[in-house]
XYZ file of N, CA and C in Angstrom:
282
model
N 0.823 -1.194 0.000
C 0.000 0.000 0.000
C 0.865 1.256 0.000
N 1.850 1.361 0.737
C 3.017 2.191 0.785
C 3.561 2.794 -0.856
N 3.854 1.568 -1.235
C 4.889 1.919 -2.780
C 3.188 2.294 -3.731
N 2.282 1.934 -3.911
C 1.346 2.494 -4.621
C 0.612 4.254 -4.043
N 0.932 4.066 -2.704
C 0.335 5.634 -2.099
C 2.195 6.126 -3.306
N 3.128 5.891 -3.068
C 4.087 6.801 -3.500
C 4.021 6.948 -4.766
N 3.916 5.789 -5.511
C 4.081 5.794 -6.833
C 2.749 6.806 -7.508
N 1.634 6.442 -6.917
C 0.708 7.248 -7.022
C 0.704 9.304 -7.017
N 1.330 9.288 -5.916
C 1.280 10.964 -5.550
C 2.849 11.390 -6.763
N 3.438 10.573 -6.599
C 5.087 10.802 -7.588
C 3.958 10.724 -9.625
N 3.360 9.902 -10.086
C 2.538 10.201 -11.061
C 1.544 11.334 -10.716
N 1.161 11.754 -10.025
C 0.019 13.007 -9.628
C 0.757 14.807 -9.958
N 2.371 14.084 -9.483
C 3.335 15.433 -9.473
C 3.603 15.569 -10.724
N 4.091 14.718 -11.517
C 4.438 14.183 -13.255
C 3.770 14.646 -13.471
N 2.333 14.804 -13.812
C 0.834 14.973 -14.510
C 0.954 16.403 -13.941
N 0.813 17.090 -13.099
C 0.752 18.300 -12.766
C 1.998 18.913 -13.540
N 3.602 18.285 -13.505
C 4.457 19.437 -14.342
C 4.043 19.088 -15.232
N 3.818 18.237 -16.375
C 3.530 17.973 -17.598
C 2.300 19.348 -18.002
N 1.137 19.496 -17.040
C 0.483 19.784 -16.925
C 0.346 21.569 -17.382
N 1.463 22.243 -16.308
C 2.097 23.324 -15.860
C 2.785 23.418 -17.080
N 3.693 22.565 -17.938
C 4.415 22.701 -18.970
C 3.432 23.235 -20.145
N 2.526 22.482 -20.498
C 1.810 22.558 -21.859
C 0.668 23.512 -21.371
N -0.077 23.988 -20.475
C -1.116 24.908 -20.032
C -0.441 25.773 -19.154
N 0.765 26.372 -18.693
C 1.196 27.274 -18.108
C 0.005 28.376 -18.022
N 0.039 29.126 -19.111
C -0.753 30.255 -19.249
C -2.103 30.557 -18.831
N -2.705 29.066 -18.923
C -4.337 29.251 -18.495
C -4.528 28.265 -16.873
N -3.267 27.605 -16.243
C -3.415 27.591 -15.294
C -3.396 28.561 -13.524
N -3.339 28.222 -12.749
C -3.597 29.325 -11.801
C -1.910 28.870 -11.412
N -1.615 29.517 -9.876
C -0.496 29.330 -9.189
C 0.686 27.832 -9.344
N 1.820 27.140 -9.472
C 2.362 26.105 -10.082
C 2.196 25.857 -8.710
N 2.281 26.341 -7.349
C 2.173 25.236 -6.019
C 0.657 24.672 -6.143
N -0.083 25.116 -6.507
C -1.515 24.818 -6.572
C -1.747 23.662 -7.464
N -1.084 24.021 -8.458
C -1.517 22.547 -9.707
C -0.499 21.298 -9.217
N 0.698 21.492 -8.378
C 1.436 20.544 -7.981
C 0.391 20.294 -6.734
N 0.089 20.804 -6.017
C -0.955 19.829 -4.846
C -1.835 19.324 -5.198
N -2.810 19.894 -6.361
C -3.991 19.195 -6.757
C -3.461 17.672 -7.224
N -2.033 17.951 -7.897
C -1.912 16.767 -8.766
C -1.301 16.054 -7.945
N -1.141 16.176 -6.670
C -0.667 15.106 -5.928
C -2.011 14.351 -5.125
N -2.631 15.621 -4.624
C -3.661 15.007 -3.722
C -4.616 14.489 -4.559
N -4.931 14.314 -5.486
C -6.126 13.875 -6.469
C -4.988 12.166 -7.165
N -4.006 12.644 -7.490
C -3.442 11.369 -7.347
C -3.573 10.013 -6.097
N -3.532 10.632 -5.264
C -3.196 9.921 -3.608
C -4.910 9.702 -3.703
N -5.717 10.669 -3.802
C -7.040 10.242 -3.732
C -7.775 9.043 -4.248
N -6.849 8.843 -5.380
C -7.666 8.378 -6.752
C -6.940 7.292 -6.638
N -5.892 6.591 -5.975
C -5.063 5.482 -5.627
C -6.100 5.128 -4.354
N -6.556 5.876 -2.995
C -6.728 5.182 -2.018
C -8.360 4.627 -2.403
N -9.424 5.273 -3.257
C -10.758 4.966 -3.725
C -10.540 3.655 -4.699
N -9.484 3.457 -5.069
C -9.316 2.102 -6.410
C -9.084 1.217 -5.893
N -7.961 1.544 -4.388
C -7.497 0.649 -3.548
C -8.368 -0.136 -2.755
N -9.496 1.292 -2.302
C -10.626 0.432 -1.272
C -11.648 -0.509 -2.256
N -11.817 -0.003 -3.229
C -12.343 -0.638 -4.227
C -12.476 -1.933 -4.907
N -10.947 -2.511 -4.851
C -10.609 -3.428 -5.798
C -9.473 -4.149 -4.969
N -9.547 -4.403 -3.433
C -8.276 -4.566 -2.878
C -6.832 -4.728 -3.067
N -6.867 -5.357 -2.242
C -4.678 -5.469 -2.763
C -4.468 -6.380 -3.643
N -3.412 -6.231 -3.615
C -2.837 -7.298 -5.244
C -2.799 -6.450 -6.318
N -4.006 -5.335 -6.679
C -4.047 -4.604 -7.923
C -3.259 -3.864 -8.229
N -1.827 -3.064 -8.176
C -1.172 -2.208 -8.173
C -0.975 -1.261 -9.747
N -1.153 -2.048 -10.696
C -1.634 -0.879 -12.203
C -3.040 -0.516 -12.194
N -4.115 -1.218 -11.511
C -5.687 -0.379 -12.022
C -5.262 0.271 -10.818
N -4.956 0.262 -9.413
C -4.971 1.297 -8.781
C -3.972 2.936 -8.858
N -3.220 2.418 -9.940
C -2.509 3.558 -10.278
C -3.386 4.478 -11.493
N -3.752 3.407 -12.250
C -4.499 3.924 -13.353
C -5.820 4.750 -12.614
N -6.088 4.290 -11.741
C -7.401 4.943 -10.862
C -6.824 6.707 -10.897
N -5.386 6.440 -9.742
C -4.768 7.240 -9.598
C -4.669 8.782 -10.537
N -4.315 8.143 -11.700
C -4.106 8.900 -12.759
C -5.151 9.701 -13.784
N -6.331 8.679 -13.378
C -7.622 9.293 -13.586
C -8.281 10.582 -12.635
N -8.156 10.361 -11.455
C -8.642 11.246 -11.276
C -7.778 12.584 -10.643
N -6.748 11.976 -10.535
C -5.261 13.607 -11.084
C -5.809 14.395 -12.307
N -6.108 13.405 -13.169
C -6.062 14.291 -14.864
C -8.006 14.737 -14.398
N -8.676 14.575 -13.656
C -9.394 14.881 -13.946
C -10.069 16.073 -13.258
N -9.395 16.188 -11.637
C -8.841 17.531 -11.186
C -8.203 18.601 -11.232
N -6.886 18.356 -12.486
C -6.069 19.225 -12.970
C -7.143 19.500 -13.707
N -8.183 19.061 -14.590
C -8.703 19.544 -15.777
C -9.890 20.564 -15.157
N -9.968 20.729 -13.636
C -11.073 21.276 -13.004
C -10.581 22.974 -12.651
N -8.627 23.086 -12.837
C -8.570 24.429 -13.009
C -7.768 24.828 -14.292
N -8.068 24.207 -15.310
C -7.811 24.991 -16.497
C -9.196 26.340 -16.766
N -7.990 27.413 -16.977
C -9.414 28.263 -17.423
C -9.608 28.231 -18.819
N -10.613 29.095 -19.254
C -11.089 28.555 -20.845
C -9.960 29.892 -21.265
N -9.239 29.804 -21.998
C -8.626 30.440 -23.740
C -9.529 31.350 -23.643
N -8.823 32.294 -24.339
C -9.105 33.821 -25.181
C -10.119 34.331 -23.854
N -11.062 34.241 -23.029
C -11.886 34.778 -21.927
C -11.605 36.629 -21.550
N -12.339 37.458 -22.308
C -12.334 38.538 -21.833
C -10.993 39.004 -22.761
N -10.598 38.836 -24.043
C -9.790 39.241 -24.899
C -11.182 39.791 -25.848
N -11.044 40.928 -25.872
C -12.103 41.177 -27.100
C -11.607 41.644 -28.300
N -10.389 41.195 -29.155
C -9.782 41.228 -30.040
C -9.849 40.073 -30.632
N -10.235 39.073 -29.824
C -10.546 37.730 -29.964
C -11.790 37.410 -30.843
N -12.331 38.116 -29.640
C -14.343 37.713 -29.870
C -14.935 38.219 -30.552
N -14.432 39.130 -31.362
C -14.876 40.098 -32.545
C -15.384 41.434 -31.665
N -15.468 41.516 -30.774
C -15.804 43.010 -30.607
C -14.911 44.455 -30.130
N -15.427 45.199 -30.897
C -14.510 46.159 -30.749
C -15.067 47.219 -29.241
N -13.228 47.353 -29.252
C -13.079 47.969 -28.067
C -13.186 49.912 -28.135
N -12.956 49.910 -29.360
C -13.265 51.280 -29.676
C -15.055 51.761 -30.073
N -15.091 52.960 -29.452
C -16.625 53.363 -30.154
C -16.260 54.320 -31.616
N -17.390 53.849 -32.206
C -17.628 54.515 -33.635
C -18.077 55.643 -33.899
């Protein structure tokens, strides 16, 4: 249970820089997306774990990894938001 809680939160941190790497811009603070992606890792290992008991150590990682990616995906903000050069409208009056 030990080496899957680690291996688990150590993939949660991976997924968060990976994360931080390719969405820098539309994520919030990098300590923030590194905790989510640990604790949603660790989360998502101990729910697969209670789930599917011991012995399982890849679906409980895969658990793991599911619901990391699916918490990180809970603070991406949306692109272009409040760019109105974007959205077609102009910022100047006529």
């Amino acid at each position: 249970m030990f080496l899957e809680a680690l291996a688990s939160v150590l993939l949660g941190l991976a997924l968060a820089l990976l994360a931080g790497h390719r969405l820098g811009h539309r994520l919030p603070a990098r300590n923030l997306v590194l905790a989510t992606g640990a604790a949603g890792a660790l989360f998502g290992a101990f729910v697969t774990h209670s789930a599917l008991g011991p012995g399982h150590a890849l679906p409980v990682l895969g658990g793991a990894v599911v619901v990391a990616v699916a918490l990180l995906s809970l603070l991406v903000r949306p692109a272009g938001r409040g760019n109105s050069a974007r959205s077609g409208r102009s910022v100047h009056a006529h």
